[in-house]
């Protein structure tokens, strides 16, 4: 796990502990928000992303590559939160988000230096989540989420005219399953919700190029993303 990710997780835990200590006793702030059928907010986050790579049958017999792997890269998120309450314990959530992500493909050739293919993306994401929340305690409550996300890479190289044809390309569109959890802290004027979330792609994003050996040795590529988000809602 990258040092930056560890520092971010540590900071989030410390922030949650501090805010929890400030929450006071009782569910006074919670009762005010409980009267609202829906509310909106913003979300800020950091992410780490990579690929799950499946080798093709051509990799077994090839003599030009010893290995291929995905190297994790970091990025950020900014979006809008739309939350609709369904009863006491369930929410339906839509979080349109602009996400910046970096992923790397690392190739190892026999007797040569390792080289990487960096894939930088700017995603317009549309996640739909169902959230289940615990009973409140001292203006805090735990929650878990699950849902699906559609992503479109507005900066995708696969939709541009590229002179360098020696590039492994990936599709600009992707669907992913998402699961996660977090804590809600209820304050007089807003709800603060730190959240962790894991996304796993459902479809092969590799754009196969039969004339490119770097593409021939790959059967499919699935996206993976880990995100730490801070939601401010009210």
mmCIF file with all atom_site columns, C-alpha atoms in Angstrom, residues 92-191:
data_model
loop_
_atom_site.group_PDB
_atom_site.id
_atom_site.type_symbol
_atom_site.label_atom_id
_atom_site.label_alt_id
_atom_site.label_comp_id
_atom_site.label_asym_id
_atom_site.label_entity_id
_atom_site.label_seq_id
_atom_site.pdbx_PDB_ins_code
_atom_site.Cartn_x
_atom_site.Cartn_y
_atom_site.Cartn_z
_atom_site.occupancy
_atom_site.B_iso_or_equiv
_atom_site.pdbx_formal_charge
_atom_site.auth_seq_id
_atom_site.auth_comp_id
_atom_site.auth_asym_id
_atom_site.auth_atom_id
_atom_site.pdbx_PDB_model_num
ATOM 1   C CA . UNK A 1 92  ? -31.006 5.935   -2.656  1.00 0.00 ? 92  UNK A CA 1
ATOM 2   C CA . UNK A 1 93  ? -27.987 7.996   -3.686  1.00 0.00 ? 93  UNK A CA 1
ATOM 3   C CA . UNK A 1 94  ? -26.797 9.519   -6.970  1.00 0.00 ? 94  UNK A CA 1
ATOM 4   C CA . UNK A 1 95  ? -23.310 11.070  -6.968  1.00 0.00 ? 95  UNK A CA 1
ATOM 5   C CA . UNK A 1 96  ? -22.241 12.538  -10.344 1.00 0.00 ? 96  UNK A CA 1
ATOM 6   C CA . UNK A 1 97  ? -18.485 12.936  -10.016 1.00 0.00 ? 97  UNK A CA 1
ATOM 7   C CA . UNK A 1 98  ? -15.466 14.170  -11.920 1.00 0.00 ? 98  UNK A CA 1
ATOM 8   C CA . UNK A 1 99  ? -12.607 11.768  -11.172 1.00 0.00 ? 99  UNK A CA 1
ATOM 9   C CA . UNK A 1 100 ? -8.924  12.033  -12.070 1.00 0.00 ? 100 UNK A CA 1
ATOM 10  C CA . UNK A 1 101 ? -7.107  8.694   -12.145 1.00 0.00 ? 101 UNK A CA 1
ATOM 11  C CA . UNK A 1 102 ? -3.749  7.285   -13.244 1.00 0.00 ? 102 UNK A CA 1
ATOM 12  C CA . UNK A 1 103 ? -3.027  3.636   -14.029 1.00 0.00 ? 103 UNK A CA 1
ATOM 13  C CA . UNK A 1 104 ? 0.183   2.051   -15.295 1.00 0.00 ? 104 UNK A CA 1
ATOM 14  C CA . UNK A 1 105 ? 0.953   -1.094  -17.270 1.00 0.00 ? 105 UNK A CA 1
ATOM 15  C CA . UNK A 1 106 ? 4.468   -2.391  -16.579 1.00 0.00 ? 106 UNK A CA 1
ATOM 16  C CA . UNK A 1 107 ? 6.205   -4.671  -19.114 1.00 0.00 ? 107 UNK A CA 1
ATOM 17  C CA . UNK A 1 108 ? 9.346   -6.644  -18.328 1.00 0.00 ? 108 UNK A CA 1
ATOM 18  C CA . UNK A 1 109 ? 11.469  -7.662  -21.314 1.00 0.00 ? 109 UNK A CA 1
ATOM 19  C CA . UNK A 1 110 ? 14.303  -10.219 -20.974 1.00 0.00 ? 110 UNK A CA 1
ATOM 20  C CA . UNK A 1 111 ? 17.658  -8.460  -20.593 1.00 0.00 ? 111 UNK A CA 1
ATOM 21  C CA . UNK A 1 112 ? 16.103  -4.987  -20.961 1.00 0.00 ? 112 UNK A CA 1
ATOM 22  C CA . UNK A 1 113 ? 14.888  -2.254  -18.660 1.00 0.00 ? 113 UNK A CA 1
ATOM 23  C CA . UNK A 1 114 ? 11.299  -2.410  -17.474 1.00 0.00 ? 114 UNK A CA 1
ATOM 24  C CA . UNK A 1 115 ? 9.065   0.068   -19.274 1.00 0.00 ? 115 UNK A CA 1
ATOM 25  C CA . UNK A 1 116 ? 5.662   1.386   -18.338 1.00 0.00 ? 116 UNK A CA 1
ATOM 26  C CA . UNK A 1 117 ? 2.604   2.544   -20.224 1.00 0.00 ? 117 UNK A CA 1
ATOM 27  C CA . UNK A 1 118 ? 0.895   5.314   -18.237 1.00 0.00 ? 118 UNK A CA 1
ATOM 28  C CA . UNK A 1 119 ? -2.853  5.728   -18.731 1.00 0.00 ? 119 UNK A CA 1
ATOM 29  C CA . UNK A 1 120 ? -4.159  9.037   -17.389 1.00 0.00 ? 120 UNK A CA 1
ATOM 30  C CA . UNK A 1 121 ? -7.920  9.488   -17.321 1.00 0.00 ? 121 UNK A CA 1
ATOM 31  C CA . UNK A 1 122 ? -10.517 12.123  -16.488 1.00 0.00 ? 122 UNK A CA 1
ATOM 32  C CA . UNK A 1 123 ? -13.747 10.267  -15.777 1.00 0.00 ? 123 UNK A CA 1
ATOM 33  C CA . UNK A 1 124 ? -17.283 11.605  -15.755 1.00 0.00 ? 124 UNK A CA 1
ATOM 34  C CA . UNK A 1 125 ? -18.798 9.107   -13.316 1.00 0.00 ? 125 UNK A CA 1
ATOM 35  C CA . UNK A 1 126 ? -22.423 8.359   -12.492 1.00 0.00 ? 126 UNK A CA 1
ATOM 36  C CA . UNK A 1 127 ? -22.671 6.097   -9.414  1.00 0.00 ? 127 UNK A CA 1
ATOM 37  C CA . UNK A 1 128 ? -26.040 4.856   -8.111  1.00 0.00 ? 128 UNK A CA 1
ATOM 38  C CA . UNK A 1 129 ? -25.932 3.490   -4.549  1.00 0.00 ? 129 UNK A CA 1
ATOM 39  C CA . UNK A 1 130 ? -28.252 1.927   -1.999  1.00 0.00 ? 130 UNK A CA 1
ATOM 40  C CA . UNK A 1 131 ? -27.211 2.844   1.540   1.00 0.00 ? 131 UNK A CA 1
ATOM 41  C CA . UNK A 1 132 ? -28.181 1.049   4.739   1.00 0.00 ? 132 UNK A CA 1
ATOM 42  C CA . UNK A 1 133 ? -27.733 2.988   7.992   1.00 0.00 ? 133 UNK A CA 1
ATOM 43  C CA . UNK A 1 134 ? -27.614 1.860   11.601  1.00 0.00 ? 134 UNK A CA 1
ATOM 44  C CA . UNK A 1 135 ? -29.686 3.329   14.415  1.00 0.00 ? 135 UNK A CA 1
ATOM 45  C CA . UNK A 1 136 ? -28.264 6.705   15.540  1.00 0.00 ? 136 UNK A CA 1
ATOM 46  C CA . UNK A 1 137 ? -26.221 7.114   18.699  1.00 0.00 ? 137 UNK A CA 1
ATOM 47  C CA . UNK A 1 138 ? -25.057 10.508  19.991  1.00 0.00 ? 138 UNK A CA 1
ATOM 48  C CA . UNK A 1 139 ? -25.621 12.134  16.593  1.00 0.00 ? 139 UNK A CA 1
ATOM 49  C CA . UNK A 1 140 ? -23.583 9.503   14.747  1.00 0.00 ? 140 UNK A CA 1
ATOM 50  C CA . UNK A 1 141 ? -24.480 6.401   12.746  1.00 0.00 ? 141 UNK A CA 1
ATOM 51  C CA . UNK A 1 142 ? -22.680 3.788   10.683  1.00 0.00 ? 142 UNK A CA 1
ATOM 52  C CA . UNK A 1 143 ? -23.593 2.874   7.119   1.00 0.00 ? 143 UNK A CA 1
ATOM 53  C CA . UNK A 1 144 ? -22.744 0.503   4.292   1.00 0.00 ? 144 UNK A CA 1
ATOM 54  C CA . UNK A 1 145 ? -23.271 1.113   0.583   1.00 0.00 ? 145 UNK A CA 1
ATOM 55  C CA . UNK A 1 146 ? -23.555 -0.969  -2.564  1.00 0.00 ? 146 UNK A CA 1
ATOM 56  C CA . UNK A 1 147 ? -24.301 -0.100  -6.153  1.00 0.00 ? 147 UNK A CA 1
ATOM 57  C CA . UNK A 1 148 ? -23.148 0.287   -9.717  1.00 0.00 ? 148 UNK A CA 1
ATOM 58  C CA . UNK A 1 149 ? -21.156 2.993   -11.490 1.00 0.00 ? 149 UNK A CA 1
ATOM 59  C CA . UNK A 1 150 ? -20.956 4.079   -15.116 1.00 0.00 ? 150 UNK A CA 1
ATOM 60  C CA . UNK A 1 151 ? -17.766 5.900   -16.153 1.00 0.00 ? 151 UNK A CA 1
ATOM 61  C CA . UNK A 1 152 ? -16.849 7.764   -19.318 1.00 0.00 ? 152 UNK A CA 1
ATOM 62  C CA . UNK A 1 153 ? -13.270 8.928   -19.896 1.00 0.00 ? 153 UNK A CA 1
ATOM 63  C CA . UNK A 1 154 ? -13.511 12.397  -21.428 1.00 0.00 ? 154 UNK A CA 1
ATOM 64  C CA . UNK A 1 155 ? -9.731  12.414  -22.009 1.00 0.00 ? 155 UNK A CA 1
ATOM 65  C CA . UNK A 1 156 ? -9.476  8.954   -23.553 1.00 0.00 ? 156 UNK A CA 1
ATOM 66  C CA . UNK A 1 157 ? -6.681  8.423   -26.077 1.00 0.00 ? 157 UNK A CA 1
ATOM 67  C CA . UNK A 1 158 ? -8.744  5.718   -27.757 1.00 0.00 ? 158 UNK A CA 1
ATOM 68  C CA . UNK A 1 159 ? -11.066 8.395   -29.185 1.00 0.00 ? 159 UNK A CA 1
ATOM 69  C CA . UNK A 1 160 ? -8.250  10.619  -30.456 1.00 0.00 ? 160 UNK A CA 1
ATOM 70  C CA . UNK A 1 161 ? -6.070  10.457  -33.529 1.00 0.00 ? 161 UNK A CA 1
ATOM 71  C CA . UNK A 1 162 ? -2.713  9.263   -32.187 1.00 0.00 ? 162 UNK A CA 1
ATOM 72  C CA . UNK A 1 163 ? 0.415   9.220   -34.326 1.00 0.00 ? 163 UNK A CA 1
ATOM 73  C CA . UNK A 1 164 ? 2.179   6.770   -32.006 1.00 0.00 ? 164 UNK A CA 1
ATOM 74  C CA . UNK A 1 165 ? 0.486   3.465   -32.825 1.00 0.00 ? 165 UNK A CA 1
ATOM 75  C CA . UNK A 1 166 ? 2.638   1.572   -30.291 1.00 0.00 ? 166 UNK A CA 1
ATOM 76  C CA . UNK A 1 167 ? 0.156   2.198   -27.493 1.00 0.00 ? 167 UNK A CA 1
ATOM 77  C CA . UNK A 1 168 ? -2.063  -0.222  -25.633 1.00 0.00 ? 168 UNK A CA 1
ATOM 78  C CA . UNK A 1 169 ? -5.494  1.398   -25.651 1.00 0.00 ? 169 UNK A CA 1
ATOM 79  C CA . UNK A 1 170 ? -8.443  1.025   -23.289 1.00 0.00 ? 170 UNK A CA 1
ATOM 80  C CA . UNK A 1 171 ? -12.122 1.733   -23.800 1.00 0.00 ? 171 UNK A CA 1
ATOM 81  C CA . UNK A 1 172 ? -13.426 5.149   -22.660 1.00 0.00 ? 172 UNK A CA 1
ATOM 82  C CA . UNK A 1 173 ? -16.524 3.545   -21.076 1.00 0.00 ? 173 UNK A CA 1
ATOM 83  C CA . UNK A 1 174 ? -16.745 1.214   -18.098 1.00 0.00 ? 174 UNK A CA 1
ATOM 84  C CA . UNK A 1 175 ? -19.270 -0.248  -15.658 1.00 0.00 ? 175 UNK A CA 1
ATOM 85  C CA . UNK A 1 176 ? -18.231 -1.202  -12.139 1.00 0.00 ? 176 UNK A CA 1
ATOM 86  C CA . UNK A 1 177 ? -19.683 -2.671  -8.966  1.00 0.00 ? 177 UNK A CA 1
ATOM 87  C CA . UNK A 1 178 ? -19.076 -0.622  -5.817  1.00 0.00 ? 178 UNK A CA 1
ATOM 88  C CA . UNK A 1 179 ? -19.163 -1.502  -2.118  1.00 0.00 ? 179 UNK A CA 1
ATOM 89  C CA . UNK A 1 180 ? -18.094 0.484   0.908   1.00 0.00 ? 180 UNK A CA 1
ATOM 90  C CA . UNK A 1 181 ? -18.957 1.941   4.283   1.00 0.00 ? 181 UNK A CA 1
ATOM 91  C CA . UNK A 1 182 ? -18.526 4.923   6.536   1.00 0.00 ? 182 UNK A CA 1
ATOM 92  C CA . UNK A 1 183 ? -19.800 7.052   9.417   1.00 0.00 ? 183 UNK A CA 1
ATOM 93  C CA . UNK A 1 184 ? -22.279 9.919   9.549   1.00 0.00 ? 184 UNK A CA 1
ATOM 94  C CA . UNK A 1 185 ? -21.673 12.795  11.984  1.00 0.00 ? 185 UNK A CA 1
ATOM 95  C CA . UNK A 1 186 ? -24.675 15.097  12.451  1.00 0.00 ? 186 UNK A CA 1
ATOM 96  C CA . UNK A 1 187 ? -23.943 18.770  13.104  1.00 0.00 ? 187 UNK A CA 1
ATOM 97  C CA . UNK A 1 188 ? -26.434 21.637  13.425  1.00 0.00 ? 188 UNK A CA 1
ATOM 98  C CA . UNK A 1 189 ? -26.093 22.759  9.792   1.00 0.00 ? 189 UNK A CA 1
ATOM 99  C CA . UNK A 1 190 ? -24.636 19.794  7.888   1.00 0.00 ? 190 UNK A CA 1
ATOM 100 C CA . UNK A 1 191 ? -23.831 16.075  7.920   1.00 0.00 ? 191 UNK A CA 1
#
